[in-house]
XYZ file of C-alpha atoms in Angstrom:
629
model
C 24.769 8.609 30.493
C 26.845 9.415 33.525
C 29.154 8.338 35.500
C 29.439 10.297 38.795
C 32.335 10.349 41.618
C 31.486 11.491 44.741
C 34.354 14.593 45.691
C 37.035 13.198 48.372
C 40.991 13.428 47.885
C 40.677 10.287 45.864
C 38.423 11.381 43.468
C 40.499 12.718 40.504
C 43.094 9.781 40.190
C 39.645 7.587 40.461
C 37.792 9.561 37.681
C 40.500 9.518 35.848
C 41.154 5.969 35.594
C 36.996 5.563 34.935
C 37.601 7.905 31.780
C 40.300 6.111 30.632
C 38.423 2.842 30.764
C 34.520 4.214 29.811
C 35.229 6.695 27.540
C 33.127 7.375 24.790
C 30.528 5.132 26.297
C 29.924 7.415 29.356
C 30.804 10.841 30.355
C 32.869 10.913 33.653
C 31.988 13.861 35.994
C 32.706 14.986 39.504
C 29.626 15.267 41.947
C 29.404 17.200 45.200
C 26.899 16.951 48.310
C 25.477 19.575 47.428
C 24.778 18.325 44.138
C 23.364 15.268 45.476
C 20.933 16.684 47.659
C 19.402 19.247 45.167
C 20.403 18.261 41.414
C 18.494 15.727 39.460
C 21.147 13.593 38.897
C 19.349 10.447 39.141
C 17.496 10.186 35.778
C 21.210 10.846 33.490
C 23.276 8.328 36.279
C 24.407 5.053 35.094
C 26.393 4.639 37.983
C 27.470 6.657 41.663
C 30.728 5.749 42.198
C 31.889 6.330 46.052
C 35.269 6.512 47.187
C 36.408 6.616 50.730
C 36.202 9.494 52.902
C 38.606 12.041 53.373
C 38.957 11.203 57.511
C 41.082 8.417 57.889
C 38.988 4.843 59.019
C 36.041 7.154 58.656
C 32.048 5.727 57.487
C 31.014 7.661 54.640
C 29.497 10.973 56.045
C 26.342 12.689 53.433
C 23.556 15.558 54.416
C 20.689 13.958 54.467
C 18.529 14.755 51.215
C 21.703 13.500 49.300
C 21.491 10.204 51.163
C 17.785 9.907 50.363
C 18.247 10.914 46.640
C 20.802 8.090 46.841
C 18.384 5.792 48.827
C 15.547 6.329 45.695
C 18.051 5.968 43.294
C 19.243 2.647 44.044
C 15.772 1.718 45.029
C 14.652 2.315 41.343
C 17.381 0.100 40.127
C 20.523 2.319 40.121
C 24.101 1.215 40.756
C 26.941 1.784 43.006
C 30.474 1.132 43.011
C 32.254 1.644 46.467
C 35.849 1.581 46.450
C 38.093 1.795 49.631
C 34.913 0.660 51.347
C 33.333 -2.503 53.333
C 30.256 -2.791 54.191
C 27.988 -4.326 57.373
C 24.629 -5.801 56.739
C 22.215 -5.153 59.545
C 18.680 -6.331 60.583
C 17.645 -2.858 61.456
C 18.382 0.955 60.508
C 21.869 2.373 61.984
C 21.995 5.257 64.252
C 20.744 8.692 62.802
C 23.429 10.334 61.032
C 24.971 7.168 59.635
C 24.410 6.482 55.459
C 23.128 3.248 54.877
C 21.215 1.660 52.182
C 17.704 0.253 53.159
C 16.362 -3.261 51.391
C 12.106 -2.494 52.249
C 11.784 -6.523 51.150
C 14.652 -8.440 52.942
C 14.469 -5.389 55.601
C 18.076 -4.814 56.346
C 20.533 -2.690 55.861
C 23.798 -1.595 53.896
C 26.070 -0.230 55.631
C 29.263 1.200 54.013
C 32.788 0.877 56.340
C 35.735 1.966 56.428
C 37.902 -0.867 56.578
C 40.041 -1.076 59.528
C 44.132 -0.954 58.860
C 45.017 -4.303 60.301
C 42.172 -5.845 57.509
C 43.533 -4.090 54.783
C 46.884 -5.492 54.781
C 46.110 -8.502 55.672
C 46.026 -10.902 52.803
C 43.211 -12.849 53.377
C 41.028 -9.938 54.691
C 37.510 -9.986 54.311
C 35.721 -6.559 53.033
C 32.583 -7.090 54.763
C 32.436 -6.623 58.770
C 29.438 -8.210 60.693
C 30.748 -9.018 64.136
C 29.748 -12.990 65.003
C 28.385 -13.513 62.254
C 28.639 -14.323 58.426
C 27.588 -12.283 55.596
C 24.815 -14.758 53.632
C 23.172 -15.187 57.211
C 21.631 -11.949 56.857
C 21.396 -11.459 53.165
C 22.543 -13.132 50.227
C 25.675 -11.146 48.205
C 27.616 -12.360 45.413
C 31.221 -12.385 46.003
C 32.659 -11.726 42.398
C 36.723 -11.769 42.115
C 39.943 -10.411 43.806
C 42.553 -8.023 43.074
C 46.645 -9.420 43.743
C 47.697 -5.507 44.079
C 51.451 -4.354 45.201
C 50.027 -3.264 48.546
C 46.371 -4.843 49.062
C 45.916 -8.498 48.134
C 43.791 -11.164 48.534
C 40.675 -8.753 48.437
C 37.424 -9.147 47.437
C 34.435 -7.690 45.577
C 31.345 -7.982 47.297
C 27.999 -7.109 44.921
C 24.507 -7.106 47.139
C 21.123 -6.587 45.662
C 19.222 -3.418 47.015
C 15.829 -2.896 45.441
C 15.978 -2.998 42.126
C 19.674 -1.830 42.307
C 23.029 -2.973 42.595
C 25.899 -2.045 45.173
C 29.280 -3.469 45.038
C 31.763 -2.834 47.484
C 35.902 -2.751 46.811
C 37.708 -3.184 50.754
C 40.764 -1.878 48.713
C 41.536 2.092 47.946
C 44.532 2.400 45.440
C 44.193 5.635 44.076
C 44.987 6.424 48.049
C 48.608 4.895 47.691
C 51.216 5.918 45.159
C 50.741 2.529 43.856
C 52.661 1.712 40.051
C 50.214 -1.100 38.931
C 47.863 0.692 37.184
C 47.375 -1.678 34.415
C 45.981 -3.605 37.866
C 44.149 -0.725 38.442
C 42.528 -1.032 35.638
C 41.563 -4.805 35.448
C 40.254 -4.039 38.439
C 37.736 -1.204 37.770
C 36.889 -2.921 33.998
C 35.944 -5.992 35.631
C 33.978 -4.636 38.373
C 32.212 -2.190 35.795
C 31.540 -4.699 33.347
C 30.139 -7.332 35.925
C 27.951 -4.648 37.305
C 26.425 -4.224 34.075
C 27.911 -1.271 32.102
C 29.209 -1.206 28.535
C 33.089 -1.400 28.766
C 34.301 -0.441 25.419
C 37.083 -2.771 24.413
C 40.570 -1.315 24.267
C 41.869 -2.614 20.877
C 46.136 -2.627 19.624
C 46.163 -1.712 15.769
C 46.146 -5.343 15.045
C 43.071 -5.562 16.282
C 43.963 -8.108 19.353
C 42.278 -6.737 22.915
C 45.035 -4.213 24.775
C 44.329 -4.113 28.644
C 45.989 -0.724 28.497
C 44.187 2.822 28.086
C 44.590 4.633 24.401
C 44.050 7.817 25.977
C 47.951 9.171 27.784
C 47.467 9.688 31.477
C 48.987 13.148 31.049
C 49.665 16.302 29.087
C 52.008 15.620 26.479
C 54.604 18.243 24.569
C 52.830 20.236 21.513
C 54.228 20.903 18.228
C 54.490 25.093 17.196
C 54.030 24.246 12.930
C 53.270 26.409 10.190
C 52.695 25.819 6.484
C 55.814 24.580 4.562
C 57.383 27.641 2.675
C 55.749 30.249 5.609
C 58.694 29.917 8.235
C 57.737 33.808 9.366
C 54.824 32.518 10.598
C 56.587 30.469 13.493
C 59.037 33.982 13.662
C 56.003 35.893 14.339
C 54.719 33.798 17.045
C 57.611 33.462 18.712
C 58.091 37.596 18.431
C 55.017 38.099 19.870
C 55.452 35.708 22.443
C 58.518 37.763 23.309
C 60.770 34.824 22.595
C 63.634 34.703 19.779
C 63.661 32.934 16.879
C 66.609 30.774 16.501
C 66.324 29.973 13.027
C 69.892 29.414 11.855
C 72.527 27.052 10.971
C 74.626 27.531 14.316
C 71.580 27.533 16.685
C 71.974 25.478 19.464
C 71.126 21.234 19.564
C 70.070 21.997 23.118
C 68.101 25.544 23.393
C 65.336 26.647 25.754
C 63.903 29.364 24.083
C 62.075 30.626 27.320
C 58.921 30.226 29.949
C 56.010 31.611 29.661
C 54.046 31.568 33.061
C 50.065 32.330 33.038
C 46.859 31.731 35.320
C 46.216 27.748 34.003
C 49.421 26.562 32.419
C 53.411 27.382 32.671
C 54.806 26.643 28.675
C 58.154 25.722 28.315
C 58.887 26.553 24.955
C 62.330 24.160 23.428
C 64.211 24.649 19.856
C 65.118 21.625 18.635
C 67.561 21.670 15.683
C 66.468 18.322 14.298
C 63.625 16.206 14.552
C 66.077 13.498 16.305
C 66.485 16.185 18.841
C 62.872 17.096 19.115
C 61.962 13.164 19.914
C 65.057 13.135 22.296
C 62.929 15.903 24.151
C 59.750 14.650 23.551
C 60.522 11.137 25.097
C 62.270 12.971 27.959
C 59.072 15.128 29.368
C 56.876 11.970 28.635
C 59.040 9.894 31.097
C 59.151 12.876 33.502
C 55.670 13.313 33.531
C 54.410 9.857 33.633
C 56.436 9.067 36.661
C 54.799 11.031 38.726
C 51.233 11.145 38.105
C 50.234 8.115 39.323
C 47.441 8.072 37.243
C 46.107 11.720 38.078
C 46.552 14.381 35.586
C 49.415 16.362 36.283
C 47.984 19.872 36.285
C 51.092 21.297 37.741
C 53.804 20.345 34.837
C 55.338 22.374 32.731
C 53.275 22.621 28.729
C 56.669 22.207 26.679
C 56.083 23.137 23.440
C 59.019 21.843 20.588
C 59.661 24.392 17.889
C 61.101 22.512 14.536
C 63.566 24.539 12.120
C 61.567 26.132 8.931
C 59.383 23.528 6.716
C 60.640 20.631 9.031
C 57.038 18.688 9.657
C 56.994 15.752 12.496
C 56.519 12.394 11.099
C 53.969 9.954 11.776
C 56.873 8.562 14.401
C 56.735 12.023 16.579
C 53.011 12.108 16.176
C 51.430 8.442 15.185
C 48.349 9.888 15.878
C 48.370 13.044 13.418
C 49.582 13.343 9.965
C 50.749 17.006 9.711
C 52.100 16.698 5.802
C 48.218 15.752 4.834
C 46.854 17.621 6.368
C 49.109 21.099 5.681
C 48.829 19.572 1.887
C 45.013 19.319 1.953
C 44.679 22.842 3.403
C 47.139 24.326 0.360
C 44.875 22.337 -1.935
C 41.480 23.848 -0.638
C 42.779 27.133 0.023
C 43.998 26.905 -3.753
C 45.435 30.590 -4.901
C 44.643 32.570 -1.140
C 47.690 34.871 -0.938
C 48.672 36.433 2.517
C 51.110 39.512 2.527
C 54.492 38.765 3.878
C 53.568 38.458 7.852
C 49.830 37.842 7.543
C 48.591 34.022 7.084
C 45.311 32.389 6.979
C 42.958 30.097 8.960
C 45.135 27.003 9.908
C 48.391 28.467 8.774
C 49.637 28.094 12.549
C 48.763 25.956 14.641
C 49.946 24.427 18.082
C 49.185 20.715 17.844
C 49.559 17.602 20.781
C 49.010 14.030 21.387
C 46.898 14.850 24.609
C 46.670 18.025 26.215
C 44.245 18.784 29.177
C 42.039 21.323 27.138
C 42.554 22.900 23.955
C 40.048 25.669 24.681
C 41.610 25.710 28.019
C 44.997 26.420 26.522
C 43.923 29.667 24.721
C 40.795 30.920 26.790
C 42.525 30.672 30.516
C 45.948 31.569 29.557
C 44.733 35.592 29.300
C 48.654 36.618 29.183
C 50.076 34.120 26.304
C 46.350 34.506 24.873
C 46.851 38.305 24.482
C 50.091 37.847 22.834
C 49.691 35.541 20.002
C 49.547 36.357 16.782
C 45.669 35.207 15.251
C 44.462 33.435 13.796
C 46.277 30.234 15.537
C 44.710 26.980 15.981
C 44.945 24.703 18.959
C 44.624 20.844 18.088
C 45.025 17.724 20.281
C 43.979 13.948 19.411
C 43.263 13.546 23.355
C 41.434 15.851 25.564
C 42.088 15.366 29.362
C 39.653 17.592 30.587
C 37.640 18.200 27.340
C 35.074 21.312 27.859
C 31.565 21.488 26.297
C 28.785 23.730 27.241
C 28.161 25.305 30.721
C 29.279 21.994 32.882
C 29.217 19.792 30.429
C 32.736 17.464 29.462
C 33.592 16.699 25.739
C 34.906 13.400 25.549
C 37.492 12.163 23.165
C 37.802 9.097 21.599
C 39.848 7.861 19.275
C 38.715 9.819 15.689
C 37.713 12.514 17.015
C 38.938 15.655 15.801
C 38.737 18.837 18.670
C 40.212 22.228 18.034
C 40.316 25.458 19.033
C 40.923 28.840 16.615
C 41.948 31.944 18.458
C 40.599 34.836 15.809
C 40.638 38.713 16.705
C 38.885 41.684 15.877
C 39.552 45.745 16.958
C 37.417 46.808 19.414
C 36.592 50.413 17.861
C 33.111 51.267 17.897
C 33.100 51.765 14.180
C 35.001 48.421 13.331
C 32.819 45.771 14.473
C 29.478 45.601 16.568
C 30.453 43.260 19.448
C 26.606 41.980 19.823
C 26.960 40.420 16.876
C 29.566 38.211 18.395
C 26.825 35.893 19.037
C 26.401 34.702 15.626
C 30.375 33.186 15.525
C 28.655 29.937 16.889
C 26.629 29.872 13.703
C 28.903 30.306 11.642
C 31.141 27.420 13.163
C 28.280 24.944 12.479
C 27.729 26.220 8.962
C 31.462 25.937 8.022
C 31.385 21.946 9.573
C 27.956 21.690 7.571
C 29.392 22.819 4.347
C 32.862 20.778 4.575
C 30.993 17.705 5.157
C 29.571 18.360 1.451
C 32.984 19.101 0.137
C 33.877 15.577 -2.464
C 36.582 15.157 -0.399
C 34.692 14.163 2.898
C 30.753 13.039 2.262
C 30.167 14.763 -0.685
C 26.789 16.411 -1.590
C 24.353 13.750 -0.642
C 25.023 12.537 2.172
C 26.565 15.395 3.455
C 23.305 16.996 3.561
C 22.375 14.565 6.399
C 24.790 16.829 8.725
C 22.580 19.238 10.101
C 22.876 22.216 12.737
C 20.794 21.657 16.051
C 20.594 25.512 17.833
C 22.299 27.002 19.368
C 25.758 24.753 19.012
C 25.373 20.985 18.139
C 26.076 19.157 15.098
C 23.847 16.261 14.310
C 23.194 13.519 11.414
C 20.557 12.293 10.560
C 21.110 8.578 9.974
C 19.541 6.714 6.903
C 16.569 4.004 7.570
C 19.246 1.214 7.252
C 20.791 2.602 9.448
C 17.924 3.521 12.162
C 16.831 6.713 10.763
C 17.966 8.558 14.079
C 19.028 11.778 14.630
C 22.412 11.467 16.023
C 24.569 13.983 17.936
C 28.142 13.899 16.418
C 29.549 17.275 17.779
C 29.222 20.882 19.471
C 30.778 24.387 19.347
C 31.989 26.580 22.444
C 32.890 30.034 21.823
C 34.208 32.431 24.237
C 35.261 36.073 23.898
C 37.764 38.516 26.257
C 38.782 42.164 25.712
C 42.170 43.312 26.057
C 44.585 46.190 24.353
C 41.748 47.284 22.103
C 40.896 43.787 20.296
C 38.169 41.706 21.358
C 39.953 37.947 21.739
C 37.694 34.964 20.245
C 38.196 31.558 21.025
C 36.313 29.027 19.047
C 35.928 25.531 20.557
C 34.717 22.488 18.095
C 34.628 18.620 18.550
C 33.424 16.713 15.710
C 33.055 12.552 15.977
C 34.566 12.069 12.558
C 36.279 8.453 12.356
C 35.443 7.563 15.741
C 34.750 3.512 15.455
C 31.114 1.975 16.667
C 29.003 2.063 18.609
C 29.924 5.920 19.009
C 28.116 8.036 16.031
C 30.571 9.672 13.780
C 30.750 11.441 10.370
C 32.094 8.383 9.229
C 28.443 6.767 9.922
C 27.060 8.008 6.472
C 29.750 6.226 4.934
C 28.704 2.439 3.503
C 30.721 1.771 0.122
C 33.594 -0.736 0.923
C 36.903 1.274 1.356
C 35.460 4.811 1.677
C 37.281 6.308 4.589
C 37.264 10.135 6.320
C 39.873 11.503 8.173
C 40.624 14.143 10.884
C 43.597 16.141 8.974
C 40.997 16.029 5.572
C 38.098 17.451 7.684
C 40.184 20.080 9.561
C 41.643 21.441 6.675
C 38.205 21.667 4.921
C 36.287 23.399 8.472
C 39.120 25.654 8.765
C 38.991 26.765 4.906
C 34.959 27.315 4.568
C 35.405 29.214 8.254
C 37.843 31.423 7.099
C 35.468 32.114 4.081
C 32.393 33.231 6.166
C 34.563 34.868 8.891
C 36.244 37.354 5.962
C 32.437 38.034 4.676
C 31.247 38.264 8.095
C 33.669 40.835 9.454
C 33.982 43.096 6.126
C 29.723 43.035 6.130
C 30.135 44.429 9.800
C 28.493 41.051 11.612
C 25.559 41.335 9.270
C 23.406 38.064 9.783
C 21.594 39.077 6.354
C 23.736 37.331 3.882
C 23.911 33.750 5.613
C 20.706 33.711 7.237
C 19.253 31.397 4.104
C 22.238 29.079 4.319
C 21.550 28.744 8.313
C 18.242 27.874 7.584
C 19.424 25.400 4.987
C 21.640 23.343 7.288
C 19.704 23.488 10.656
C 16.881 21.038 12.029
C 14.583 23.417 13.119
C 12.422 25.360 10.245
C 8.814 25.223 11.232
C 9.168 22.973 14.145
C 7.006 23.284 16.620
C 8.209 22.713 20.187
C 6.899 23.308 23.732
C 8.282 26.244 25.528
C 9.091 25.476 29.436
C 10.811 28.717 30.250
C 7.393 30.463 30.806
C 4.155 28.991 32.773
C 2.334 27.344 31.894
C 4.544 25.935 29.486
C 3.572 26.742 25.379
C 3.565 25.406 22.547
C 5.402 27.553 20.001
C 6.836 27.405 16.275
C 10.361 28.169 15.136
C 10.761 30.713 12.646
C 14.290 31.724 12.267
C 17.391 33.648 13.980
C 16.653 37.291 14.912
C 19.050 39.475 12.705
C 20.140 41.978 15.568
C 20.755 39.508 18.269
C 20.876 35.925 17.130
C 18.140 34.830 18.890
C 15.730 32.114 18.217
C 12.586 33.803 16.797
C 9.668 31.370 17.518
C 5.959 32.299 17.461
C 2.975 30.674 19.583
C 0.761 28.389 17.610
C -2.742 30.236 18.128
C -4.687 27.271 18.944
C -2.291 26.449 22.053
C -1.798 29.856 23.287
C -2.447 31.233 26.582
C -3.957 34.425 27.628
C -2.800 34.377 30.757
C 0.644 35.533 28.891
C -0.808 38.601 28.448
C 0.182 38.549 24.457
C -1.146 39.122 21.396
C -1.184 35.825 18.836
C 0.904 36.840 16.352
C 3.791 38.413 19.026
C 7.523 36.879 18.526
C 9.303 35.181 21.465
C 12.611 35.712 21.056
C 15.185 33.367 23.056
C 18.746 33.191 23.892
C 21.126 30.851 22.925
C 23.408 31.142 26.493
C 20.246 31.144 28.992
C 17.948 28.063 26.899
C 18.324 24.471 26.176
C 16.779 22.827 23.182
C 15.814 18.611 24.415
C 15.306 17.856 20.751
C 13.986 14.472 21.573
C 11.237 15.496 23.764
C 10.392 18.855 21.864
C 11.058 21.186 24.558
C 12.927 24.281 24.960
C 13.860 24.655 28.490
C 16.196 27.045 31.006
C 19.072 25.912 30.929
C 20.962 24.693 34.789
């Protein structure tokens, strides 16, 4: 479900702070007028969050169909949070123009405000405003708590019934004032969410006693440049390419800036640090510069630093608590087993850029088109936290705690007689089918119950849970691969989130799991993805993108063979049976079931339709293949 906030100049410190609070439970997004009047929203919402408007002691201002998709959505029962807002309660409709929300059965309406300054500040300030006379005499509202801010105290949260819906109403606006509390920020917004009905998670310390402070950072924080002990050219070669020396000596500087590099999303500041007590002292500094001023906002604008550690030095658990870099380089050795690079080649995983929180790892490689051009491949990008986590089209990843989200940068020439590039489509395929067959490696889920990961097309990974445990199907990740052409290569950047340890009630890998002490982990099941990838992406390139050789494996691991489904893309809609991938295109190949098919198509029975991945979406609940918005 989602959680939408209405676009104003508050809106990104506010979404953030709702992220930091809801995530996994609910995905956070942005939502403009425009999207209100002519998306339908209203059947994925769980709640419309408001803030105030951008015009100073201004009512909320909305076109019209957006304020009567609002009006039917709180009619049916839907909720919304107002923050920075009062609200008037009125026997009869306001004048045209103004948004309002209209109770048929008391017959009176809600009318957000914009508090005035002088009740604000004043600490005993009402939010509501209904001039000579009191709130309940009109219609009855529960008045639920207050929040002691800095700035604002003494205020109150007003909740007031409207159909079968809820609206609660915050007089105060922090995300509007460069205000420090945001642990109060916080209470605030988890106590108004929870007591208008949504499912808080509950932010737990590692002793397992309740923390009223997010897990996820607020902001980007510095990334580690490692490479497998014993392959210190690796981190050279990077560097190199990056046009930035290598200072790997004896005498390098304690206190080196190796250089900037400056590109369309992100500046990167990359640092040498000659030991990994230097490398925290720089570490602690950027997270202390950061965090002061972002004010719970992501800081878009900072410098990426990026620490570089002398040859074979790995960060500890203490530099990165949340990442164990000596498993999981020692896990990859062990799978890879007797793989043998020449002397400035390495393979899948063998370099890799890793951070607590960054704002995107696909973001890091894909919009960066100067610093993407110039690294070395293959290179991995890997973060515990995702800011701004991308999926498909529009669509956010989260990232909760367990969750394991990289990106590999990989590269092919683009000479005609090296490498079709329609074949690039099949790369998402291949993705799944190397997360498919590490989950069946011994040292994750093993054969069994690894075979309850399966492939939903074009780009999700799914389990399918045992009876005891529900016998759902259950999404647990997704791919997102994007390509660029530049200096003769075609540049491929492979995004993947997986749910593998992620704790209850969010579905992870972990779920098949049930004998007392088994645990998975995210450095285990990276090393294993990134081993079987590099497998089918060596057999994949040197058989010229043929789709011939995996195409019974595919079929194997995916939830589709012989399903039959309802196609909406055409009219009327059909019903139609999957068959397979096409081998040219990587298509779905489906077929219409001859009892259910229409002649007004102007086809012959036994004629393919073909479909693409980018243009269709597969609702695997309801059956239905549809266009994708």
């Amino acid at each position: 479900m989602n959680v939408l906030v209405y676009v104003s100049s508050a809106s990104q410190g506010l979404a953030y702070a709702l992220r930091s609070i809801l995530s996994p439970f609910y995905t956070v997004q942005s939502i403009t007028p425009l999207s209100l009047a002519t998306q339908p929203w209203t059947t994925s919402c769980a709640l419309l969050v408001l803030p105030p408007s951008d015009s100073p002691h201004a009512p909320p201002s909305l076109p019209r169909p957006a304020h009567e998709a609002i009006q039917e959505y709180i009619i049916a029962g839907g909720r919304i949070l107002c923050i920075g807002l009062g609200v008037s309660v009125l026997p009869h409709r306001p004048a045209q123009g103004r948004f309002d929300l209209w109770d048929v059965k008391s017959g009176t309406a809600i009318v957000p405000e914009a508090p005035k300054e002088d009740l604000t500040r004043s600490p005993h300030s009402s939010i509501f405003l209904q001039t000579g006379r009191l709130l309940s005499a009109l219609r009855p509202a529960v008045i639920r708590g207050r929040w002691d801010g800095a700035r604002q105290r003494g205020s109150q949260e007003v909740q007031i019934s409207v159909g079968s819906g809820c609206a609660a109403f915050w007089g105060v606006s922090p995300f509007l004032d460069e205000t420090e509390d945001w642990a109060g920020i916080l209470a605030l917004l988890r106590y108004s969410l929870t007591s208008l009905g949504l499912s808080v998670p509950q932010e737990m310390t590692p002793d397992g006693s309740p923390n009223p402070l997010p897990v996820t950072p607020r902001y980007p924080l510095p990334q580690f440049l490692l490479h497998s002990p014993g392959k210190g050219y690796i981190t050279r070669a990077i560097l190199q390419g990056l046009g930035l020396s290598a200072p790997f000596a004896a005498e390098s500087p304690s206190n080196s800036k190796l250089g900037v590099i400056k590109d369309r999303a992100d500046t990167f500041q990359f640092h040498w640090a000659s030991t990994l007590e230097h490398g925290m002292r720089l570490i602690a500094e950027a997270r202390g510069s950061t965090g002061a001023s972002s004010h719970g906002a992501i800081a878009t604008d900072a410098l990426r630093m990026v620490v570089v550690l002398p040859p074979d030095i790995l960060p500890t658990k203490e530099f990165t608590p949340s990442f164990d870099a000596e498993k999981y380089f020692a896990v990859l050795a062990e799978v890879r087993g007797d793989q043998a690079g020449s002397a400035d080649s390495w393979g899948m995983g063998e370099a890799l850029f890793y951070g607590e929180a960054v704002t995107s790892t696909q973001t890091m490689l894909e919009r960066n088109p100067r610093f993407l051009s110039a690294l070395p491949a293959p290179i991995v990008s890997l973060a515990t936290f995702q800011l701004a986590g991308r999926g498909r089209g529009s669509n956010l990843w989260l990232s909760p705690p367990g969750c394991l989200q990289f990106s590999i940068l990989v590269r092919i020439p683009l000479r005609a007689s090296a490498f079709p590039t329609s074949r690039l489509v099949f790369v998402q395929y291949l993705v799944g089918l190397a997360v498919v067959h590490a989950s069946r490696d011994s040292r994750a889920l093993g054969i069994v119950r690894g075979a309850r990961v399966r492939l939903k097309w074009p780009n999700d990974v799914y389990i399918d849970l045992p009876s005891s445990a529900g016998g759902e199907k259950k999404k647990v990740g997704g791919i997102l691969v994007n390509t660029s052409f530049s200096d003769g290569n075609v540049d491929i950047v492979i995004g993947c989130g997986i749910n593998v340890c992620t704790p209850a009630p969010v579905t992870a890998l972990s779920s098949l799991l049930s004998e007392p002490g088994e645990w998975l982990d995210v450095e285990t099941m990276l090393a294993l993805i990134l081993n079987e990838f590099e497998r089918l992406w060596s057999a994949f390139v040197s058989g010229r993108g043929s789709w011939v050789s995996f195409e019974e494996a595919y079929l194997d691991a995916w939830m589709h063979s012989d399903q039959l489904v309802t196609l909406t893309t055409v009219d009327p809609p059909v019903p139609v049976r999957i068959i397979g991938i096409t081998h040219d295109h990587g298509l779905l190949r489906t077929i219409p079931e001859r009892t259910g098919w229409s002649k007004t198509m102007q086809r012959g029975t036994d004629e393919y339709i073909d479909l693409q991945p980018d243009g269709n979406s597969f609702d695997i609940m309801m059956g239905l293949i549809k266009a994708k918005k």
